[in-house]
Amino acid sequence: QICLSLVKLLFYLAHSPLGSIVLLDFQPRQFVMVDGNLKVTDMDDASTEELSCKEDNDCTLDFPTKSFPLKCSAVGKCEGINEKKNLFNAYRYFFTYLLPHSAPPALQPFLSDILNATGDLRYGINETLKAFENVLHLYKSGLYLQKRPLLLKDYISLKGFRTVEGEDYKCWPSYSHLGCLLSVHSAEEAAAICNSQSQCQSFIVTQQRTWTGRPLASFQSSLTDLIPDANTVVYIKRSASSGERL
């Protein structure tokens, strides 16, 4: 969410009515999340000036660990230098920390492509935004889910109940520090996750939603007391239910 919002912001800066705007003091502390959108808190160090040049050799974009040769345009400006400077800073301050392992395994190669392409400045801001929106579409639609055996049939479903909330086993990246609370596309995906975790014996798909509209599923290691809840279904592994009191 943070990276996509940042890319949308940089897309606007690259195509602003004032021209391409560069953030000269590009640091994480310069940004804040407001209602799910990333905002710049200080525009004092923003500039629309692009580096003047006479030849291509005048247009090297230097960073502490990398340098990029750029073209000198016919009007004597280094082509796209503001956009590329913003994008590489986004890569080194945000993407490298937030993108790895922040998606289901099937989507991680797409994020790795974005990471590598922006790290080498092979992508401009237009291509980067398109790539992020493609990943978001796959994520929200569930199209990333590979065809696999249906696993929900291995679970007993108890409609109209939920489990007592409490501290349980931890997983990553959980939305709760008390237990294992993960975003899922469906109960079928939740069953696959539960099967992949040796501690998991049951789960519920909650009414909570993430910023993408996906529900959160809570995974438990044991069958605690059940509470009536007309809007919830408890899914219990058949192998676990035989030894537990329902």
PDB file of C-alpha atoms in Angstrom:
ATOM      1  CA  GLN A   1       0.000   0.000   0.000  1.00  0.00           C
ATOM      2  CA  ILE A   2       2.792   2.420   0.927  1.00  0.00           C
ATOM      3  CA  CYS A   3       4.850   1.659  -2.198  1.00  0.00           C
ATOM      4  CA  LEU A   4       1.870   1.904  -4.562  1.00  0.00           C
ATOM      5  CA  SER A   5       0.790   5.189  -2.990  1.00  0.00           C
ATOM      6  CA  LEU A   6       4.351   6.522  -3.318  1.00  0.00           C
ATOM      7  CA  VAL A   7       4.484   5.551  -7.000  1.00  0.00           C
ATOM      8  CA  LYS A   8       1.178   7.343  -7.639  1.00  0.00           C
ATOM      9  CA  LEU A   9       2.611  10.431  -5.961  1.00  0.00           C
ATOM     10  CA  LEU A  10       5.808  10.269  -8.042  1.00  0.00           C
ATOM     11  CA  PHE A  11       3.729   9.777 -11.192  1.00  0.00           C
ATOM     12  CA  TYR A  12       1.923  13.017 -10.412  1.00  0.00           C
ATOM     13  CA  LEU A  13       5.204  14.837  -9.726  1.00  0.00           C
ATOM     14  CA  ALA A  14       6.643  13.607 -13.027  1.00  0.00           C
ATOM     15  CA  HIS A  15       3.614  14.923 -14.965  1.00  0.00           C
ATOM     16  CA  SER A  16       2.667  17.957 -12.866  1.00  0.00           C
ATOM     17  CA  PRO A  17       1.389  21.184 -14.483  1.00  0.00           C
ATOM     18  CA  LEU A  18       4.666  22.816 -13.385  1.00  0.00           C
ATOM     19  CA  GLY A  19       6.765  20.199 -15.151  1.00  0.00           C
ATOM     20  CA  SER A  20       8.733  17.321 -13.681  1.00  0.00           C
ATOM     21  CA  ILE A  21       9.305  17.949  -9.961  1.00  0.00           C
ATOM     22  CA  VAL A  22      12.211  16.438  -8.041  1.00  0.00           C
ATOM     23  CA  LEU A  23      12.303  16.021  -4.250  1.00  0.00           C
ATOM     24  CA  LEU A  24      15.839  17.073  -3.346  1.00  0.00           C
ATOM     25  CA  ASP A  25      15.564  15.925   0.292  1.00  0.00           C
ATOM     26  CA  PHE A  26      14.034  12.502  -0.331  1.00  0.00           C
ATOM     27  CA  GLN A  27      13.843  10.801   3.075  1.00  0.00           C
ATOM     28  CA  PRO A  28      11.165   8.601   4.681  1.00  0.00           C
ATOM     29  CA  ARG A  29      10.633  11.289   7.329  1.00  0.00           C
ATOM     30  CA  GLN A  30       9.381  13.617   4.569  1.00  0.00           C
ATOM     31  CA  PHE A  31       6.266  11.469   4.048  1.00  0.00           C
ATOM     32  CA  VAL A  32       3.170  10.676   6.077  1.00  0.00           C
ATOM     33  CA  MET A  33       0.164   8.423   5.502  1.00  0.00           C
ATOM     34  CA  VAL A  34      -3.200  10.231   5.460  1.00  0.00           C
ATOM     35  CA  ASP A  35      -6.349   8.120   4.945  1.00  0.00           C
ATOM     36  CA  GLY A  36      -4.289   5.420   3.238  1.00  0.00           C
ATOM     37  CA  ASN A  37      -2.456   7.810   0.911  1.00  0.00           C
ATOM     38  CA  LEU A  38       1.161   8.916   1.134  1.00  0.00           C
ATOM     39  CA  LYS A  39       1.649  12.690   1.332  1.00  0.00           C
ATOM     40  CA  VAL A  40       4.762  14.865   1.216  1.00  0.00           C
ATOM     41  CA  THR A  41       5.049  16.912   4.401  1.00  0.00           C
ATOM     42  CA  ASP A  42       7.630  19.427   3.169  1.00  0.00           C
ATOM     43  CA  MET A  43       7.884  20.846  -0.358  1.00  0.00           C
ATOM     44  CA  ASP A  44      10.593  23.395   0.468  1.00  0.00           C
ATOM     45  CA  ASP A  45      13.211  21.206  -1.203  1.00  0.00           C
ATOM     46  CA  ALA A  46      11.166  20.439  -4.326  1.00  0.00           C
ATOM     47  CA  SER A  47      12.416  21.772  -7.659  1.00  0.00           C
ATOM     48  CA  THR A  48      11.344  21.828 -11.298  1.00  0.00           C
ATOM     49  CA  GLU A  49      14.853  22.668 -12.508  1.00  0.00           C
ATOM     50  CA  GLU A  50      16.489  19.983 -14.629  1.00  0.00           C
ATOM     51  CA  LEU A  51      20.252  19.755 -14.983  1.00  0.00           C
ATOM     52  CA  SER A  52      21.608  21.698 -17.958  1.00  0.00           C
ATOM     53  CA  CYS A  53      24.036  19.978 -20.300  1.00  0.00           C
ATOM     54  CA  LYS A  54      26.026  20.295 -23.510  1.00  0.00           C
ATOM     55  CA  GLU A  55      26.648  16.591 -24.085  1.00  0.00           C
ATOM     56  CA  ASP A  56      25.694  13.199 -22.659  1.00  0.00           C
ATOM     57  CA  ASN A  57      28.769  13.130 -20.434  1.00  0.00           C
ATOM     58  CA  ASP A  58      27.284  16.042 -18.479  1.00  0.00           C
ATOM     59  CA  CYS A  59      24.283  13.885 -17.511  1.00  0.00           C
ATOM     60  CA  THR A  60      25.483  11.323 -15.001  1.00  0.00           C
ATOM     61  CA  LEU A  61      23.033  10.661 -12.177  1.00  0.00           C
ATOM     62  CA  ASP A  62      25.152   9.797  -9.135  1.00  0.00           C
ATOM     63  CA  PHE A  63      24.105   7.959  -5.992  1.00  0.00           C
ATOM     64  CA  PRO A  64      26.338   6.583  -3.203  1.00  0.00           C
ATOM     65  CA  THR A  65      26.345   3.049  -4.648  1.00  0.00           C
ATOM     66  CA  LYS A  66      25.373   3.532  -8.300  1.00  0.00           C
ATOM     67  CA  SER A  67      25.704   5.927 -11.230  1.00  0.00           C
ATOM     68  CA  PHE A  68      23.466   6.154 -14.287  1.00  0.00           C
ATOM     69  CA  PRO A  69      24.372   7.755 -17.626  1.00  0.00           C
ATOM     70  CA  LEU A  70      21.550   9.864 -19.092  1.00  0.00           C
ATOM     71  CA  LYS A  71      21.021  11.604 -22.429  1.00  0.00           C
ATOM     72  CA  CYS A  72      21.410  15.321 -23.087  1.00  0.00           C
ATOM     73  CA  SER A  73      18.341  16.572 -24.941  1.00  0.00           C
ATOM     74  CA  ALA A  74      18.291  18.931 -27.916  1.00  0.00           C
ATOM     75  CA  VAL A  75      17.285  21.789 -25.589  1.00  0.00           C
ATOM     76  CA  GLY A  76      20.310  21.213 -23.345  1.00  0.00           C
ATOM     77  CA  LYS A  77      18.613  19.421 -20.440  1.00  0.00           C
ATOM     78  CA  CYS A  78      19.367  15.991 -18.980  1.00  0.00           C
ATOM     79  CA  GLU A  79      16.393  13.909 -20.087  1.00  0.00           C
ATOM     80  CA  GLY A  80      14.164  12.658 -17.265  1.00  0.00           C
ATOM     81  CA  ILE A  81      16.716  13.321 -14.541  1.00  0.00           C
ATOM     82  CA  ASN A  82      14.129  14.543 -12.005  1.00  0.00           C
ATOM     83  CA  GLU A  83      11.831  11.572 -12.554  1.00  0.00           C
ATOM     84  CA  LYS A  84      14.708   9.079 -12.385  1.00  0.00           C
ATOM     85  CA  LYS A  85      16.160  10.652  -9.246  1.00  0.00           C
ATOM     86  CA  ASN A  86      12.788  10.361  -7.465  1.00  0.00           C
ATOM     87  CA  LEU A  87      12.310   6.788  -8.638  1.00  0.00           C
ATOM     88  CA  PHE A  88      15.718   5.537  -7.554  1.00  0.00           C
ATOM     89  CA  ASN A  89      15.287   7.183  -4.161  1.00  0.00           C
ATOM     90  CA  ALA A  90      11.929   5.415  -3.851  1.00  0.00           C
ATOM     91  CA  TYR A  91      13.757   2.174  -4.646  1.00  0.00           C
ATOM     92  CA  ARG A  92      16.512   2.619  -2.068  1.00  0.00           C
ATOM     93  CA  TYR A  93      14.445   4.100   0.769  1.00  0.00           C
ATOM     94  CA  PHE A  94      11.143   2.232   0.356  1.00  0.00           C
ATOM     95  CA  PHE A  95      11.060  -0.620  -2.175  1.00  0.00           C
ATOM     96  CA  THR A  96      14.126  -2.473  -0.885  1.00  0.00           C
ATOM     97  CA  TYR A  97      12.671  -2.595   2.632  1.00  0.00           C
ATOM     98  CA  LEU A  98       8.954  -3.042   1.979  1.00  0.00           C
ATOM     99  CA  LEU A  99       8.559  -5.121  -1.193  1.00  0.00           C
ATOM    100  CA  PRO A 100      10.475  -8.360  -0.456  1.00  0.00           C
ATOM    101  CA  HIS A 101       8.263 -11.036   1.119  1.00  0.00           C
ATOM    102  CA  SER A 102       5.306  -8.651   1.418  1.00  0.00           C
ATOM    103  CA  ALA A 103       3.024 -10.645  -0.894  1.00  0.00           C
ATOM    104  CA  PRO A 104       1.843 -14.241  -1.353  1.00  0.00           C
ATOM    105  CA  PRO A 105       4.612 -16.468  -2.807  1.00  0.00           C
ATOM    106  CA  ALA A 106       2.981 -16.524  -6.264  1.00  0.00           C
ATOM    107  CA  LEU A 107       3.215 -12.714  -6.491  1.00  0.00           C
ATOM    108  CA  GLN A 108       6.736 -12.301  -5.123  1.00  0.00           C
ATOM    109  CA  PRO A 109       8.397 -12.756  -8.565  1.00  0.00           C
ATOM    110  CA  PHE A 110       6.368  -9.790  -9.880  1.00  0.00           C
ATOM    111  CA  LEU A 111       7.575  -7.615  -6.995  1.00  0.00           C
ATOM    112  CA  SER A 112      11.152  -8.825  -7.559  1.00  0.00           C
ATOM    113  CA  ASP A 113      10.867  -7.696 -11.183  1.00  0.00           C
ATOM    114  CA  ILE A 114       9.741  -4.236 -10.044  1.00  0.00           C
ATOM    115  CA  LEU A 115      12.564  -4.116  -7.499  1.00  0.00           C
ATOM    116  CA  ASN A 116      15.224  -5.084 -10.035  1.00  0.00           C
ATOM    117  CA  ALA A 117      13.868  -2.835 -12.810  1.00  0.00           C
ATOM    118  CA  THR A 118      13.692   0.275 -10.609  1.00  0.00           C
ATOM    119  CA  GLY A 119      17.050  -0.511  -9.000  1.00  0.00           C
ATOM    120  CA  ASP A 120      18.626  -0.455 -12.481  1.00  0.00           C
ATOM    121  CA  LEU A 121      16.362   2.383 -13.687  1.00  0.00           C
ATOM    122  CA  ARG A 122      15.150   0.197 -16.544  1.00  0.00           C
ATOM    123  CA  TYR A 123      11.614   1.277 -15.647  1.00  0.00           C
ATOM    124  CA  GLY A 124      10.419   4.859 -15.730  1.00  0.00           C
ATOM    125  CA  ILE A 125       7.587   6.020 -13.489  1.00  0.00           C
ATOM    126  CA  ASN A 126       4.914   5.125 -16.097  1.00  0.00           C
ATOM    127  CA  GLU A 127       6.114   1.510 -16.361  1.00  0.00           C
ATOM    128  CA  THR A 128       6.523   1.251 -12.586  1.00  0.00           C
ATOM    129  CA  LEU A 129       2.963   2.398 -11.902  1.00  0.00           C
ATOM    130  CA  LYS A 130       1.604  -0.009 -14.526  1.00  0.00           C
ATOM    131  CA  ALA A 131       3.542  -2.910 -12.972  1.00  0.00           C
ATOM    132  CA  PHE A 132       2.255  -2.092  -9.466  1.00  0.00           C
ATOM    133  CA  GLU A 133      -1.340  -1.837 -10.688  1.00  0.00           C
ATOM    134  CA  ASN A 134      -0.996  -5.211 -12.408  1.00  0.00           C
ATOM    135  CA  VAL A 135       0.167  -6.838  -9.161  1.00  0.00           C
ATOM    136  CA  LEU A 136      -2.693  -5.176  -7.267  1.00  0.00           C
ATOM    137  CA  HIS A 137      -5.208  -6.519  -9.809  1.00  0.00           C
ATOM    138  CA  LEU A 138      -3.841 -10.056  -9.474  1.00  0.00           C
ATOM    139  CA  TYR A 139      -3.916  -9.740  -5.681  1.00  0.00           C
ATOM    140  CA  LYS A 140      -7.462  -8.384  -5.367  1.00  0.00           C
ATOM    141  CA  SER A 141      -8.955 -10.721  -7.973  1.00  0.00           C
ATOM    142  CA  GLY A 142      -7.297 -13.889  -6.704  1.00  0.00           C
ATOM    143  CA  LEU A 143      -5.952 -14.640 -10.186  1.00  0.00           C
ATOM    144  CA  TYR A 144      -2.531 -15.313  -8.669  1.00  0.00           C
ATOM    145  CA  LEU A 145      -3.865 -18.460  -6.982  1.00  0.00           C
ATOM    146  CA  GLN A 146      -2.513 -21.452  -8.832  1.00  0.00           C
ATOM    147  CA  LYS A 147      -4.773 -24.375  -9.599  1.00  0.00           C
ATOM    148  CA  ARG A 148      -4.405 -26.784  -6.738  1.00  0.00           C
ATOM    149  CA  PRO A 149      -6.396 -29.573  -5.086  1.00  0.00           C
ATOM    150  CA  LEU A 150      -9.398 -28.263  -3.157  1.00  0.00           C
ATOM    151  CA  LEU A 151      -8.431 -28.384   0.503  1.00  0.00           C
ATOM    152  CA  LEU A 152     -11.558 -27.022   2.164  1.00  0.00           C
ATOM    153  CA  LYS A 153     -13.120 -30.494   1.917  1.00  0.00           C
ATOM    154  CA  ASP A 154     -10.642 -31.609   4.586  1.00  0.00           C
ATOM    155  CA  TYR A 155     -12.323 -29.258   7.067  1.00  0.00           C
ATOM    156  CA  ILE A 156     -15.536 -29.454   9.059  1.00  0.00           C
ATOM    157  CA  SER A 157     -17.470 -26.181   8.902  1.00  0.00           C
ATOM    158  CA  LEU A 158     -19.535 -24.981  11.855  1.00  0.00           C
ATOM    159  CA  LYS A 159     -21.788 -22.157  10.717  1.00  0.00           C
ATOM    160  CA  GLY A 160     -22.984 -19.585  13.225  1.00  0.00           C
ATOM    161  CA  PHE A 161     -19.972 -19.865  15.538  1.00  0.00           C
ATOM    162  CA  ARG A 162     -16.624 -18.256  16.126  1.00  0.00           C
ATOM    163  CA  THR A 163     -13.770 -19.067  18.470  1.00  0.00           C
ATOM    164  CA  VAL A 164     -12.868 -17.100  21.583  1.00  0.00           C
ATOM    165  CA  GLU A 165     -10.251 -14.484  20.781  1.00  0.00           C
ATOM    166  CA  GLY A 166      -7.008 -14.810  22.674  1.00  0.00           C
ATOM    167  CA  GLU A 167      -3.269 -15.180  22.361  1.00  0.00           C
ATOM    168  CA  ASP A 168      -2.214 -18.007  20.049  1.00  0.00           C
ATOM    169  CA  TYR A 169       0.727 -19.000  17.864  1.00  0.00           C
ATOM    170  CA  LYS A 170       2.403 -16.239  15.858  1.00  0.00           C
ATOM    171  CA  CYS A 171       2.951 -16.093  12.114  1.00  0.00           C
ATOM    172  CA  TRP A 172       4.351 -13.562   9.660  1.00  0.00           C
ATOM    173  CA  PRO A 173       3.181 -11.129   8.376  1.00  0.00           C
ATOM    174  CA  SER A 174       0.340 -11.167  10.891  1.00  0.00           C
ATOM    175  CA  TYR A 175      -2.042  -8.226  11.290  1.00  0.00           C
ATOM    176  CA  SER A 176      -2.154  -9.006  15.016  1.00  0.00           C
ATOM    177  CA  HIS A 177       0.725  -9.409  17.476  1.00  0.00           C
ATOM    178  CA  LEU A 178      -1.405 -11.763  19.589  1.00  0.00           C
ATOM    179  CA  GLY A 179      -1.739 -14.518  17.012  1.00  0.00           C
ATOM    180  CA  CYS A 180      -1.884 -15.385  13.320  1.00  0.00           C
ATOM    181  CA  LEU A 181      -4.184 -13.021  11.400  1.00  0.00           C
ATOM    182  CA  LEU A 182      -3.625 -12.991   7.638  1.00  0.00           C
ATOM    183  CA  SER A 183      -5.253 -11.535   4.547  1.00  0.00           C
ATOM    184  CA  VAL A 184      -6.858 -14.145   2.272  1.00  0.00           C
ATOM    185  CA  HIS A 185      -8.834 -14.148  -0.950  1.00  0.00           C
ATOM    186  CA  SER A 186     -11.218 -16.891   0.175  1.00  0.00           C
ATOM    187  CA  ALA A 187     -11.800 -19.681   2.674  1.00  0.00           C
ATOM    188  CA  GLU A 188     -10.105 -22.018   0.188  1.00  0.00           C
ATOM    189  CA  GLU A 189      -6.887 -20.001   0.343  1.00  0.00           C
ATOM    190  CA  ALA A 190      -7.186 -19.906   4.144  1.00  0.00           C
ATOM    191  CA  ALA A 191      -7.400 -23.714   4.144  1.00  0.00           C
ATOM    192  CA  ALA A 192      -4.193 -23.886   2.099  1.00  0.00           C
ATOM    193  CA  ILE A 193      -2.442 -21.563   4.568  1.00  0.00           C
ATOM    194  CA  CYS A 194      -3.700 -23.593   7.543  1.00  0.00           C
ATOM    195  CA  ASN A 195      -2.433 -26.786   5.905  1.00  0.00           C
ATOM    196  CA  SER A 196       0.998 -25.215   5.428  1.00  0.00           C
ATOM    197  CA  GLN A 197       1.342 -24.366   9.147  1.00  0.00           C
ATOM    198  CA  SER A 198       1.919 -27.296  11.464  1.00  0.00           C
ATOM    199  CA  GLN A 199       0.381 -25.473  14.455  1.00  0.00           C
ATOM    200  CA  CYS A 200      -2.877 -24.637  12.699  1.00  0.00           C
ATOM    201  CA  GLN A 201      -5.914 -26.739  13.579  1.00  0.00           C
ATOM    202  CA  SER A 202      -8.766 -24.354  12.759  1.00  0.00           C
ATOM    203  CA  PHE A 203      -9.508 -20.946  11.281  1.00  0.00           C
ATOM    204  CA  ILE A 204     -12.269 -18.412  10.776  1.00  0.00           C
ATOM    205  CA  VAL A 205     -12.658 -15.837   8.012  1.00  0.00           C
ATOM    206  CA  THR A 206     -13.480 -12.638   9.881  1.00  0.00           C
ATOM    207  CA  GLN A 207     -15.598  -9.656   8.851  1.00  0.00           C
ATOM    208  CA  GLN A 208     -12.505  -7.429   8.931  1.00  0.00           C
ATOM    209  CA  ARG A 209     -11.239  -6.137   5.587  1.00  0.00           C
ATOM    210  CA  THR A 210      -7.876  -4.800   4.463  1.00  0.00           C
ATOM    211  CA  TRP A 211      -7.354  -1.722   2.280  1.00  0.00           C
ATOM    212  CA  THR A 212      -7.761  -3.956  -0.804  1.00  0.00           C
ATOM    213  CA  GLY A 213     -11.127  -5.266   0.394  1.00  0.00           C
ATOM    214  CA  ARG A 214      -9.756  -8.737   1.183  1.00  0.00           C
ATOM    215  CA  PRO A 215     -10.968 -10.408   4.402  1.00  0.00           C
ATOM    216  CA  LEU A 216      -8.707 -11.322   7.312  1.00  0.00           C
ATOM    217  CA  ALA A 217      -8.561 -14.920   8.497  1.00  0.00           C
ATOM    218  CA  SER A 218      -7.658 -15.888  12.047  1.00  0.00           C
ATOM    219  CA  PHE A 219      -5.748 -19.169  12.484  1.00  0.00           C
ATOM    220  CA  GLN A 220      -5.724 -21.139  15.750  1.00  0.00           C
ATOM    221  CA  SER A 221      -3.615 -23.974  17.100  1.00  0.00           C
ATOM    222  CA  SER A 222      -6.375 -25.481  19.239  1.00  0.00           C
ATOM    223  CA  LEU A 223     -10.133 -25.546  19.513  1.00  0.00           C
ATOM    224  CA  THR A 224     -11.131 -23.138  22.236  1.00  0.00           C
ATOM    225  CA  ASP A 225     -14.672 -22.485  23.371  1.00  0.00           C
ATOM    226  CA  LEU A 226     -17.085 -21.575  20.601  1.00  0.00           C
ATOM    227  CA  ILE A 227     -19.297 -18.494  20.744  1.00  0.00           C
ATOM    228  CA  PRO A 228     -22.503 -18.078  18.711  1.00  0.00           C
ATOM    229  CA  ASP A 229     -22.024 -15.646  15.838  1.00  0.00           C
ATOM    230  CA  ALA A 230     -24.507 -15.672  12.968  1.00  0.00           C
ATOM    231  CA  ASN A 231     -22.031 -14.083  10.534  1.00  0.00           C
ATOM    232  CA  THR A 232     -19.104 -16.447  11.042  1.00  0.00           C
ATOM    233  CA  VAL A 233     -18.051 -19.979  10.114  1.00  0.00           C
ATOM    234  CA  VAL A 234     -15.414 -21.989  11.989  1.00  0.00           C
ATOM    235  CA  TYR A 235     -13.375 -24.366   9.825  1.00  0.00           C
ATOM    236  CA  ILE A 236     -11.802 -27.261  11.725  1.00  0.00           C
ATOM    237  CA  LYS A 237      -9.367 -29.826  10.371  1.00  0.00           C
ATOM    238  CA  ARG A 238     -11.071 -33.213  10.275  1.00  0.00           C
ATOM    239  CA  SER A 239      -7.967 -34.776  11.777  1.00  0.00           C
ATOM    240  CA  ALA A 240      -8.150 -32.323  14.690  1.00  0.00           C
ATOM    241  CA  SER A 241     -11.891 -32.626  15.309  1.00  0.00           C
ATOM    242  CA  SER A 242     -11.714 -36.358  15.992  1.00  0.00           C
ATOM    243  CA  GLY A 243      -9.650 -35.734  19.109  1.00  0.00           C
ATOM    244  CA  GLU A 244     -11.285 -32.559  20.309  1.00  0.00           C
ATOM    245  CA  ARG A 245     -14.562 -31.853  22.066  1.00  0.00           C
ATOM    246  CA  LEU A 246     -16.832 -29.809  19.791  1.00  0.00           C
TER     247      LEU A 246
END
